[in-house]
Amino acid sequence: MKTIKEPARDIPVRAEADVLVVGGGPAGIMAAEAAVGDGLRVMLVESRGFLGGNLTIGLPILGFLGRKGNQIIEGLAQRFIDRLRARGAASEHRPCKNHMSLTIIDEEEVKRTALEIMEEKGVEVLLYTFFADAIREGDAVKGVVVESKAGREAILAKTVIDCTGDGDVAFRAGVECRKGDAEGGMQPPTLMFCMKGVDVQRLRDAIVGHPDVYDMDVMPPEQFRTGKFITVGLRTQIRQAQAAGYRIPVARTILITGLADDEIWVNMTRVSGVDSTRPESYTYGEIEGRKQIYEIARYLREFVPGFADARIEKVAPFMGIRESRVIVGRYVLTAEDIIACRRFGDAIAVAGYPVDIHHAKGGDCTMHFCDDSYDIPYRCLLPERVAGLLVAGRCSSMNHEAMASTRVMSTCMALGEAAGRAARLALKAGVQPADLDVEALRAELRATGAYLG
C-alpha cells in the first residue's frame, strides 16, 4: 500500500478520566454504570449519535433465562429491562426452546433510557467520537486517541474498558486478537428490518394448525399459541420461493414479533464474508443487506401467511455483527466449557445460550446446547501482558465456537457490568485489574443483584 509521512504533532488532551469506556453498546452501557462510585470520573465514548448498539437494531434480547427456565442474567441488565417495562417498552422474559428466552424491546426507548441512566449516574458521554488509537506506555494502556469534528485529541485514563465489539482498543494496544474459525471464516452479519400491517394471528394460526406445512425447526406448536414468539423454520416456503426465482440468502425464515400487535422484525438478510474491521467490507455488507431486504419482503408477502398486506416500516441503523475480533486473554473460553456446563472459581457471569453458529458459507445454522448453564471466568476480560485494560462483550476472550454463545446481548450486558465493577474496585484498592481480589468482585456482584449461580 502506498504511504505518506504524517508530520509529528502535539495532540491536545481533551480529558483525564479514572475509567474510560469505549463503545456504548450493551456491554458499554453496563460497564459505565457499574464503574460509577467512590468519586471516580467515568467517561463513555461512542461513535454513533446514540447509545445502545445492538439493542437498537430490532433484535430481541436472548438468554436472560437458562436451559431450566430459571433467570441467570440479573443485576444491572435486569434493572435496565425493568425501566423499559415500566414504559411499556419491553416484554417479559418468555421461555423459548431454541433461544432459552425471548425479551422484546423498543429500540427507541433503549436510546432514551441509556442516556437517562448515564446522566443520572454522572457518566460523561461523548457521542460522534471515534476511537483512533491506544496510548500505551510500557506494558500499560494509559488512554486513547479519538477523532471527531474537533480533530484529533487524547483522553487519558487510569483504566480503559474496551466495549467496541471488535476489540479495537485491545488490538491497537498490541493485545493478541483472533478472528473467525480455523480458516478465518466469521459468522455473517444481518441487517434487520421491521414490517407493519402483519396479520400476526393468521401467522400464529398457520404455524399451530399446520405444523406439517409450516415446518418449524424443533419449535413446538404451543410456542406460538400465545404471547411473543420467534419463528425459525418455514424451510419449505423458502424452497418454493427459490424455485420460483426468488433470491433468498438463508435456509430458514426467522421472524420476531414486535411490541405492536401488527409488527414483525425480520432476521433474514445475510452477507457472507463481511469483516466489520475493514470499512470497504462493512460498506459492501450494508449495501448488499439493504438490497436483500426488498426481495425478502416480497417473499414474505407471497409465501408466508399474514404478510399479504404488510409493508416495510423501518430498517435498522446498522448491520448486526455476529463476529469479528476477540482477544486472547488469560483464559480462552471454549465450546467444550459451554457444553460441559463448566464452573470456575473466578466466575463473574453465568450464561446459558446455546453455541449458535451461523455458517460462514451458505445460509444455515448449527446449534449445540448445554444441559443447564455455564460460568464465564473473570480471566476472559483480562488481556495477556497488557495492564490498565479490560475487555467486555463479544470481543472478550472466547474461541470461535464459544463466542457463538456468549455474543448474545444479555451475556454481553453481564460481562460489561463485571468489567465496570472490576475497574472501580481495582482503582479503589490501588491495584491493576489483573491483580484485583476476584472474591471481592464476586461479592460486590452478588450484593448488587448479579446472578453467579
XYZ file of N, CA, C and O in Angstrom, residues 50-118:
276
model
N -26.123 7.929 19.283
C -26.992 7.393 20.323
C -26.267 6.241 21.002
O -25.284 5.700 20.475
N -26.764 5.866 22.178
C -26.242 4.707 22.892
C -27.160 3.504 22.660
O -28.329 3.651 22.314
N -26.623 2.325 22.881
C -27.444 1.112 22.808
C -26.886 0.038 21.899
O -27.152 -1.145 22.109
N -26.138 0.424 20.863
C -25.560 -0.585 19.985
C -26.608 -1.544 19.452
O -27.663 -1.135 18.953
N -26.351 -2.842 19.569
C -27.259 -3.846 19.017
C -28.616 -3.881 19.704
O -29.548 -4.510 19.194
N -28.739 -3.222 20.852
C -30.052 -3.114 21.488
C -31.003 -2.251 20.671
O -32.211 -2.236 20.926
N -30.489 -1.540 19.671
C -31.299 -0.575 18.921
C -31.601 -1.026 17.499
O -32.119 -0.235 16.711
N -31.320 -2.264 17.141
C -31.466 -2.672 15.732
C -32.612 -3.646 15.496
O -32.689 -4.270 14.440
N -33.521 -3.760 16.482
C -34.694 -4.595 16.270
C -34.560 -6.022 16.734
O -35.502 -6.812 16.593
N -33.427 -6.368 17.276
C -33.241 -7.722 17.790
C -33.893 -7.864 19.162
O -33.871 -6.926 19.971
N -34.440 -9.040 19.462
C -34.835 -9.311 20.842
C -33.588 -9.640 21.658
O -32.541 -9.982 21.098
N -33.696 -9.526 22.970
C -32.604 -9.974 23.834
C -32.848 -11.440 24.153
O -33.917 -11.809 24.646
N -31.876 -12.261 23.859
C -31.979 -13.700 24.094
C -31.161 -14.084 25.321
O -30.144 -13.472 25.619
N -31.608 -15.092 26.048
C -30.776 -15.720 27.063
C -30.833 -15.152 28.460
O -29.965 -15.471 29.268
N -31.843 -14.344 28.793
C -31.986 -13.945 30.198
C -32.284 -15.175 31.073
O -31.912 -15.208 32.245
N -32.951 -16.153 30.495
C -33.252 -17.393 31.207
C -32.303 -18.494 30.760
O -31.781 -18.478 29.641
N -32.107 -19.476 31.629
C -31.262 -20.615 31.312
C -32.064 -21.778 30.770
O -33.279 -21.711 30.587
N -31.372 -22.859 30.530
C -31.977 -24.056 29.940
C -33.122 -24.596 30.801
O -34.079 -25.162 30.293
N -33.023 -24.421 32.105
C -34.034 -24.945 33.022
C -35.122 -23.926 33.332
O -35.967 -24.161 34.198
N -35.099 -22.799 32.649
C -36.143 -21.807 32.819
C -35.907 -20.809 33.933
O -36.697 -19.877 34.122
N -34.814 -20.971 34.685
C -34.502 -20.019 35.760
C -33.768 -18.808 35.192
O -33.079 -18.904 34.162
N -33.887 -17.664 35.852
C -33.228 -16.460 35.372
C -31.762 -16.475 35.774
O -31.427 -16.604 36.951
N -30.878 -16.309 34.781
C -29.435 -16.373 35.031
C -28.722 -15.061 34.710
O -27.537 -14.929 34.998
N -29.422 -14.115 34.104
C -28.872 -12.770 33.895
C -29.742 -11.813 34.714
O -30.939 -11.660 34.444
N -29.130 -11.173 35.709
C -29.877 -10.267 36.572
C -29.102 -8.953 36.698
O -28.611 -8.438 35.727
N -28.980 -8.400 37.886
C -28.169 -7.212 38.106
C -28.606 -6.026 37.273
O -29.791 -5.775 37.068
N -27.633 -5.255 36.773
C -27.927 -4.040 36.023
C -28.706 -4.320 34.750
O -29.533 -3.499 34.332
N -28.451 -5.457 34.129
C -29.178 -5.801 32.901
C -30.676 -5.905 33.181
O -31.506 -5.388 32.419
N -31.047 -6.565 34.271
C -32.457 -6.698 34.614
C -33.050 -5.346 34.995
O -34.195 -5.043 34.635
N -32.276 -4.529 35.689
C -32.797 -3.220 36.066
C -33.044 -2.342 34.832
O -33.972 -1.513 34.819
N -32.227 -2.521 33.815
C -32.447 -1.811 32.552
C -33.771 -2.247 31.937
O -34.577 -1.413 31.491
N -34.028 -3.551 31.916
C -35.287 -4.070 31.378
C -36.461 -3.577 32.219
O -37.529 -3.234 31.689
N -36.293 -3.532 33.536
C -37.365 -3.050 34.405
C -37.762 -1.619 34.045
O -38.954 -1.276 34.037
N -36.778 -0.787 33.748
C -37.068 0.605 33.380
C -37.811 0.659 32.054
O -38.746 1.454 31.879
N -37.408 -0.171 31.107
C -38.119 -0.225 29.832
C -39.549 -0.715 30.033
O -40.504 -0.169 29.475
N -39.690 -1.753 30.846
C -41.017 -2.346 31.047
C -41.964 -1.359 31.709
O -43.166 -1.341 31.429
N -41.451 -0.509 32.588
C -42.287 0.499 33.238
C -42.872 1.477 32.230
O -43.895 2.127 32.498
N -42.247 1.570 31.059
C -42.737 2.453 29.994
C -43.478 1.672 28.909
O -43.782 2.221 27.845
N -43.714 0.398 29.160
C -44.349 -0.425 28.137
C -43.438 -0.711 26.966
O -43.900 -0.995 25.862
N -42.127 -0.645 27.198
C -41.151 -0.755 26.114
C -40.341 -2.045 26.166
O -39.308 -2.159 25.513
N -40.802 -3.024 26.934
C -40.145 -4.334 26.975
C -41.166 -5.381 27.385
O -42.096 -5.097 28.152
N -40.989 -6.577 26.865
C -41.859 -7.697 27.222
C -41.289 -8.440 28.425
O -40.211 -8.115 28.925
N -42.006 -9.443 28.860
C -41.470 -10.356 29.863
C -40.385 -11.227 29.215
O -40.239 -11.246 27.993
N -39.626 -11.954 30.051
C -38.669 -12.929 29.519
C -39.451 -14.213 29.220
O -39.793 -14.973 30.126
N -39.739 -14.438 27.955
C -40.561 -15.600 27.620
C -39.674 -16.792 27.295
O -38.786 -16.699 26.438
N -39.870 -17.941 27.976
C -39.073 -19.133 27.647
C -39.214 -19.493 26.172
O -40.288 -19.349 25.580
N -38.121 -19.948 25.576
C -38.100 -20.304 24.156
C -37.193 -21.516 23.986
O -36.048 -21.507 24.451
N -37.691 -22.529 23.331
C -36.955 -23.793 23.234
C -35.586 -23.627 22.585
O -34.591 -24.168 23.045
N -35.523 -22.850 21.509
C -34.251 -22.690 20.802
C -33.343 -21.645 21.439
O -32.120 -21.802 21.452
N -33.935 -20.578 21.951
C -33.148 -19.403 22.341
C -33.146 -19.154 23.842
O -32.781 -18.083 24.291
N -33.569 -20.100 24.602
C -33.646 -20.042 26.062
C -34.734 -19.064 26.521
O -35.597 -19.424 27.280
N -34.660 -17.824 26.070
C -35.725 -16.872 26.373
C -35.688 -15.741 25.366
O -34.676 -15.492 24.709
N -36.817 -15.059 25.285
C -37.022 -14.007 24.308
C -37.544 -12.780 25.052
O -38.546 -12.855 25.757
N -36.849 -11.639 24.928
C -37.290 -10.396 25.548
C -37.359 -9.335 24.457
O -36.330 -8.941 23.900
N -38.581 -8.901 24.132
C -38.774 -7.905 23.086
C -38.595 -6.518 23.686
O -39.108 -6.219 24.768
N -37.873 -5.643 22.994
C -37.613 -4.296 23.490
C -37.896 -3.260 22.400
O -37.835 -3.570 21.206
N -38.226 -2.063 22.836
C -38.426 -0.938 21.918
C -37.092 -0.231 21.724
O -36.512 0.312 22.672
N -36.606 -0.233 20.502
C -35.244 0.254 20.244
C -35.104 1.752 20.502
O -34.031 2.211 20.921
N -36.149 2.529 20.282
C -36.041 3.964 20.536
C -36.038 4.267 22.034
O -35.315 5.162 22.498
N -36.814 3.526 22.798
C -36.803 3.715 24.250
C -35.476 3.279 24.858
O -35.051 3.799 25.890
N -34.795 2.325 24.237
C -33.459 1.939 24.692
C -32.521 3.138 24.637
O -31.778 3.417 25.591
N -32.554 3.874 23.535
C -31.679 5.038 23.387
C -31.968 6.067 24.483
O -31.045 6.615 25.100
N -33.237 6.336 24.691
C -33.646 7.308 25.703
C -33.223 6.862 27.106
O -32.638 7.639 27.874
N -33.500 5.604 27.418
C -33.217 5.102 28.770
C -31.722 5.059 29.045
O -31.272 5.407 30.146
N -30.937 4.633 28.065
C -29.488 4.566 28.258
C -28.909 5.946 28.568
O -28.092 6.102 29.486
N -29.329 6.961 27.818
C -28.830 8.310 28.069
C -29.307 8.841 29.419
O -28.567 9.550 30.120
N -30.531 8.512 29.796
C -31.031 8.921 31.110
C -30.176 8.354 32.235
O -29.818 9.064 33.187
N -29.839 7.071 32.123
C -29.032 6.430 33.170
C -27.658 7.076 33.251
O -27.139 7.352 34.341
N -27.050 7.341 32.109
C -25.727 7.968 32.116
C -25.789 9.344 32.776
O -24.905 9.723 33.551
